[in-house]
XYZ file of C-alpha atoms in Angstrom:
379
model
C -13.307 -11.694 26.907
C -12.676 -9.891 23.429
C -12.976 -13.122 21.974
C -15.802 -13.889 23.202
C -17.324 -9.623 22.066
C -15.530 -10.578 18.702
C -18.393 -13.805 18.298
C -21.353 -11.765 19.814
C -20.754 -8.933 17.323
C -23.712 -8.325 14.448
C -26.046 -10.473 17.073
C -29.280 -8.910 17.707
C -29.463 -6.840 21.267
C -32.923 -9.306 21.910
C -30.720 -12.017 21.783
C -28.993 -10.709 25.398
C -30.075 -12.779 28.360
C -31.793 -10.527 29.683
C -32.790 -12.123 33.328
C -32.687 -9.315 36.475
C -31.371 -6.595 34.087
C -34.653 -5.563 32.219
C -35.366 -1.999 33.822
C -30.899 -1.473 33.256
C -31.335 -2.374 29.836
C -34.465 -0.302 28.850
C -32.325 2.038 30.324
C -29.124 1.718 27.591
C -31.919 1.091 24.506
C -33.052 4.105 24.960
C -28.933 5.319 25.379
C -28.847 3.960 21.338
C -31.249 4.783 19.095
C -31.509 3.027 15.832
C -28.287 3.324 13.668
C -28.771 5.919 10.958
C -30.516 4.923 7.453
C -28.744 4.632 4.448
C -24.518 5.089 5.968
C -23.067 6.428 3.244
C -19.766 4.985 2.900
C -18.046 7.529 4.005
C -17.374 10.231 7.843
C -20.945 10.662 9.111
C -22.833 12.823 11.930
C -23.728 9.550 14.395
C -27.496 9.344 16.152
C -26.113 11.075 18.906
C -23.475 11.973 21.032
C -22.201 11.784 24.750
C -20.200 13.264 26.945
C -17.948 10.870 29.063
C -16.514 11.715 33.437
C -12.824 12.360 34.269
C -11.384 9.534 36.778
C -8.489 10.509 37.603
C -4.507 11.577 35.685
C -1.842 10.060 36.760
C 1.835 9.332 35.159
C 3.100 6.048 34.124
C 6.788 5.887 33.482
C 6.940 7.812 30.850
C 3.612 7.843 29.504
C 0.400 9.773 31.177
C -2.502 8.539 30.982
C -6.430 9.367 32.133
C -8.995 7.296 32.448
C -13.066 7.923 31.470
C -15.877 6.337 31.285
C -19.654 6.615 29.736
C -22.476 5.076 28.980
C -21.622 1.629 27.092
C -22.215 1.831 23.865
C -22.131 0.129 20.460
C -18.689 0.088 18.608
C -17.201 -1.757 15.522
C -14.362 -4.457 15.761
C -12.151 -4.288 12.147
C -11.190 -8.000 11.255
C -9.460 -7.982 7.943
C -11.806 -5.390 5.391
C -14.802 -6.420 7.365
C -16.586 -3.888 10.547
C -18.185 -5.995 13.507
C -20.471 -4.522 15.461
C -20.150 -4.897 19.107
C -23.044 -4.506 20.734
C -24.320 -3.505 24.367
C -24.605 -6.776 26.627
C -27.315 -6.605 29.060
C -24.188 -7.142 32.660
C -22.573 -3.501 30.390
C -22.237 -0.617 33.354
C -19.912 1.660 31.323
C -17.879 2.529 28.440
C -14.122 1.876 30.201
C -11.264 4.362 28.159
C -8.279 5.126 28.421
C -6.035 7.923 26.024
C -1.874 7.702 26.345
C 0.204 10.977 25.712
C 3.638 12.132 25.824
C 3.734 14.488 29.165
C 5.912 16.894 27.178
C 4.434 17.541 24.214
C 0.720 16.466 25.043
C 0.680 13.915 21.607
C -1.465 11.730 21.595
C 0.241 8.323 21.845
C -1.933 5.278 19.549
C -0.831 2.239 21.520
C -2.699 -0.860 21.300
C -1.919 -2.620 24.422
C -3.133 -1.001 27.331
C -4.610 -3.440 29.685
C -6.819 -2.504 33.058
C -6.938 -4.856 36.171
C -9.976 -3.916 38.402
C -10.215 -5.323 41.437
C -12.871 -4.310 44.825
C -12.661 -5.335 48.571
C -9.593 -7.637 47.671
C -11.868 -9.383 44.966
C -10.763 -9.084 41.454
C -12.850 -8.346 38.399
C -11.104 -8.287 35.707
C -6.958 -9.256 35.831
C -5.247 -7.281 33.184
C -8.076 -6.954 30.089
C -6.143 -5.654 26.850
C -9.397 -2.369 25.791
C -9.270 -2.061 22.975
C -7.664 0.857 20.546
C -10.341 2.824 18.750
C -11.112 6.127 17.643
C -14.471 8.432 17.864
C -14.945 11.938 16.636
C -15.885 13.511 19.637
C -12.494 11.742 21.405
C -9.992 10.481 18.188
C -7.586 7.931 19.594
C -8.288 6.129 22.442
C -8.424 3.026 24.263
C -11.669 1.162 24.970
C -14.494 -1.429 26.172
C -18.007 -1.666 27.091
C -17.288 -3.281 31.089
C -19.236 -4.956 33.815
C -19.320 -3.940 37.336
C -21.042 -4.882 40.733
C -22.914 -2.092 40.658
C -22.426 1.050 42.641
C -19.390 1.160 44.694
C -15.308 2.132 44.729
C -13.477 0.694 42.435
C -9.590 -0.331 42.294
C -8.067 0.084 38.527
C -4.460 -0.471 37.649
C -3.331 0.648 34.272
C -0.589 -0.869 31.995
C 0.767 0.441 29.226
C 3.528 -1.404 27.355
C 6.360 -0.073 25.629
C 5.230 1.681 22.574
C 5.587 -0.898 20.323
C 5.285 1.678 17.060
C 8.316 3.482 15.653
C 9.373 6.138 17.709
C 11.295 8.911 15.883
C 12.920 13.020 16.134
C 12.485 13.847 19.831
C 10.763 10.610 20.900
C 13.755 8.420 19.670
C 15.308 6.509 22.475
C 11.821 6.558 24.533
C 8.473 5.174 25.754
C 10.770 1.849 25.640
C 9.560 0.704 29.091
C 6.347 -0.600 30.303
C 4.566 1.919 32.985
C 0.852 1.468 35.320
C -0.904 3.317 37.020
C -3.213 3.472 39.968
C -7.127 5.142 39.954
C -10.032 4.904 42.391
C -13.057 4.159 40.431
C -16.637 6.049 42.240
C -18.703 4.504 40.064
C -22.691 4.949 40.620
C -25.629 4.226 38.763
C -26.671 8.021 39.546
C -24.217 9.419 38.187
C -22.922 8.077 34.723
C -26.638 9.218 34.101
C -26.134 12.503 34.776
C -23.165 12.500 32.134
C -24.580 14.502 29.228
C -26.247 12.690 26.140
C -27.741 14.214 22.807
C -29.792 13.381 19.769
C -28.333 14.491 16.748
C -32.125 13.385 14.462
C -31.512 16.973 12.354
C -28.192 15.772 11.761
C -27.166 12.722 11.392
C -26.260 11.094 8.157
C -24.586 13.988 6.946
C -21.181 14.070 5.803
C -20.023 15.412 8.660
C -18.337 15.130 12.177
C -19.262 16.075 16.078
C -17.104 18.474 17.012
C -13.479 17.585 18.869
C -14.116 17.528 22.975
C -12.580 19.949 24.970
C -10.980 19.408 27.417
C -7.924 21.599 29.533
C -6.846 18.753 31.475
C -6.607 15.962 29.170
C -4.963 16.427 25.324
C -7.501 15.063 22.215
C -5.354 13.222 19.584
C -4.864 14.828 16.473
C -2.315 15.524 13.377
C -0.153 18.786 12.739
C -1.696 20.849 9.896
C -0.389 20.579 6.753
C 1.479 23.362 6.949
C 2.863 23.569 10.481
C 4.422 19.727 9.391
C 7.852 19.966 8.836
C 9.545 19.433 5.523
C 8.380 20.609 2.478
C 4.462 19.626 2.153
C 4.884 17.890 -1.425
C 0.958 17.084 -1.772
C -1.978 16.574 -0.638
C -5.024 13.402 -1.783
C -8.658 11.760 -0.645
C -8.818 8.214 -1.524
C -11.387 5.956 1.341
C -12.781 9.108 2.884
C -9.291 8.870 4.253
C -7.508 12.671 3.934
C -3.451 11.973 2.993
C -0.859 14.622 3.644
C 2.893 13.644 2.028
C 5.620 15.454 3.503
C 9.425 15.597 2.211
C 12.793 16.358 4.809
C 15.687 16.476 3.707
C 17.258 13.876 5.845
C 15.116 11.259 8.621
C 14.297 12.030 11.397
C 16.161 10.539 14.438
C 15.464 6.805 15.510
C 14.765 6.350 11.853
C 17.545 4.346 9.686
C 17.250 3.116 5.909
C 17.601 -0.107 6.989
C 14.439 0.455 7.548
C 12.442 1.169 4.933
C 11.416 -2.209 3.503
C 12.138 -1.266 -0.217
C 14.248 -1.884 -3.552
C 14.873 0.939 -6.359
C 15.804 0.298 -10.237
C 18.852 1.794 -11.643
C 19.061 4.092 -14.218
C 20.307 1.494 -16.771
C 16.911 -0.727 -15.820
C 19.232 -3.770 -15.710
C 19.366 -4.928 -12.033
C 17.984 -3.583 -9.010
C 19.970 -1.985 -6.278
C 18.509 -1.708 -2.528
C 17.547 1.514 -0.812
C 20.567 1.170 1.568
C 23.158 1.214 -1.739
C 21.895 4.678 -2.270
C 23.684 6.143 0.596
C 23.988 6.284 4.381
C 20.025 7.498 5.761
C 21.554 11.165 7.145
C 22.603 12.207 3.139
C 18.964 10.611 1.999
C 15.258 12.518 2.118
C 12.269 11.226 4.453
C 8.910 10.519 2.745
C 6.152 11.098 5.638
C 1.933 9.994 5.297
C -0.361 11.800 6.964
C -3.116 9.448 7.453
C -6.178 11.416 8.455
C -9.791 11.912 9.192
C -11.526 14.234 7.297
C -13.047 17.437 9.080
C -11.112 16.464 12.866
C -8.019 15.643 11.242
C -7.278 12.742 14.291
C -4.582 10.152 12.738
C -5.842 7.335 11.434
C -2.951 4.200 12.783
C -3.035 0.529 12.038
C -2.810 0.645 8.075
C -0.955 -0.610 6.242
C 0.547 1.377 3.106
C 3.306 1.361 0.820
C 4.777 3.977 -2.249
C 5.900 3.549 -5.741
C 8.692 6.787 -6.446
C 9.128 7.502 -9.649
C 11.799 9.334 -12.520
C 11.826 9.780 -15.599
C 10.410 6.228 -16.180
C 12.565 4.214 -13.403
C 11.283 3.286 -10.212
C 13.540 4.907 -7.071
C 11.727 3.669 -4.598
C 9.116 0.573 -4.381
C 8.590 -0.723 -0.417
C 6.160 -0.135 2.656
C 5.422 2.786 5.227
C 6.460 1.994 8.593
C 4.066 3.994 11.543
C 6.007 5.953 13.600
C 5.164 8.612 16.010
C 7.303 11.689 15.904
C 6.198 14.831 17.638
C 6.987 16.844 14.983
C 5.753 15.064 11.957
C 2.904 13.643 14.485
C 1.497 9.466 14.151
C 2.103 8.813 10.570
C 3.626 6.178 7.373
C 7.035 7.349 6.469
C 10.276 5.604 4.532
C 14.036 6.935 3.514
C 12.725 7.443 0.236
C 14.347 9.736 -2.523
C 11.884 12.120 -3.441
C 12.381 15.015 -4.837
C 10.095 17.296 -7.565
C 8.855 15.932 -10.688
C 8.235 12.784 -9.188
C 5.638 10.456 -9.885
C 4.148 9.114 -6.635
C 2.045 6.554 -6.074
C 0.638 5.994 -1.904
C -1.508 2.361 -1.985
C -3.466 0.724 1.179
C -2.490 -1.914 1.316
C -4.176 -2.905 4.957
C -6.957 -1.165 5.933
C -6.789 0.377 9.334
C -7.843 -2.235 11.807
C -8.224 0.137 14.887
C -11.944 -0.094 16.378
C -14.281 2.724 15.385
C -17.290 4.397 17.578
C -20.398 5.543 14.722
C -19.579 7.657 12.527
C -16.409 6.049 11.573
C -17.838 2.404 11.137
C -18.451 2.967 7.196
C -15.316 4.757 6.396
C -11.833 3.973 5.560
C -12.864 0.163 4.644
C -11.925 0.226 0.716
C -9.268 2.572 -0.806
C -8.149 3.732 -4.657
C -4.358 3.990 -4.921
C -3.211 7.922 -4.861
C -1.168 9.176 -7.307
C 0.734 12.805 -8.057
C 3.186 14.661 -9.170
C 5.434 15.975 -6.071
C 5.292 19.571 -6.084
C 7.688 21.929 -5.006
């Protein structure tokens, strides 16, 4: 299914087979106004904003998961450094979404492997279908896809959440390592779908701004801690590719992070050789560098990128290596490594691979090209 969608990305809507679906397609076409002309290579206000309907929430092992849906809509997959638009297909009934979070802290967990199985009256419509990890301005990080149902009726939806592949740290150390699943009953009707809120934004579309996050009492929206609320010491901030980078330093790494997980080398002060990061002492004696990569305006975490850092002090490179994607209830989703960082050091951050997460409208032109970000580590 994903291969089919990927191959269809960029195809004109007129090429979609419409036999027997004309009235349905006309409705969806009206729900998808033209893209904003002359879109900036940055976060911008999209052409319209849609609401969503809650199917339900349930526990899935260590996870809490919510199932929601909205109108089918276009979105973009990212392959390498190229965004590829996925059009609405004539058979699409809805855009099905899941949000996964920690029930104890409310931290939304970016998860790239959520699957769904949909049945109706004992007949399987989809089996183990993976949803795309994606990000939108009003929902933040979630998983979703446009799906075809078999008309109005009641559907059983089984959501499976595999072990979280991202490194877990702090109070998340040792958690989210088991598969969980949850069952939902989806009462679907075209008339109920049409009652979901929908608004075009002719006066704001294209502005360098973002939609407000949804306010939902029942479930959290992904976010990152305000810079002043991050643990440790805030040592620098910067912007590249329209993403915001907030850098913090902890005196010691959080639980779950070992020095040997940081793939880095350090050049010794004499310059006549290299030592591995683990040669510099136990991880508990060394500081931790955390980089929160987030969207402007709404502060959504930006997952599925590849980051690295270089730390230089008095001409000596003390760290040159990758930053591991990590979830921590205090630091949020971030990229981090055990690295000796002190005030006055020269720090360079590089995005080695752009975020591979799918994007909703308004994010698809941002976070696609980055310059190195250099700063002097503050106090």
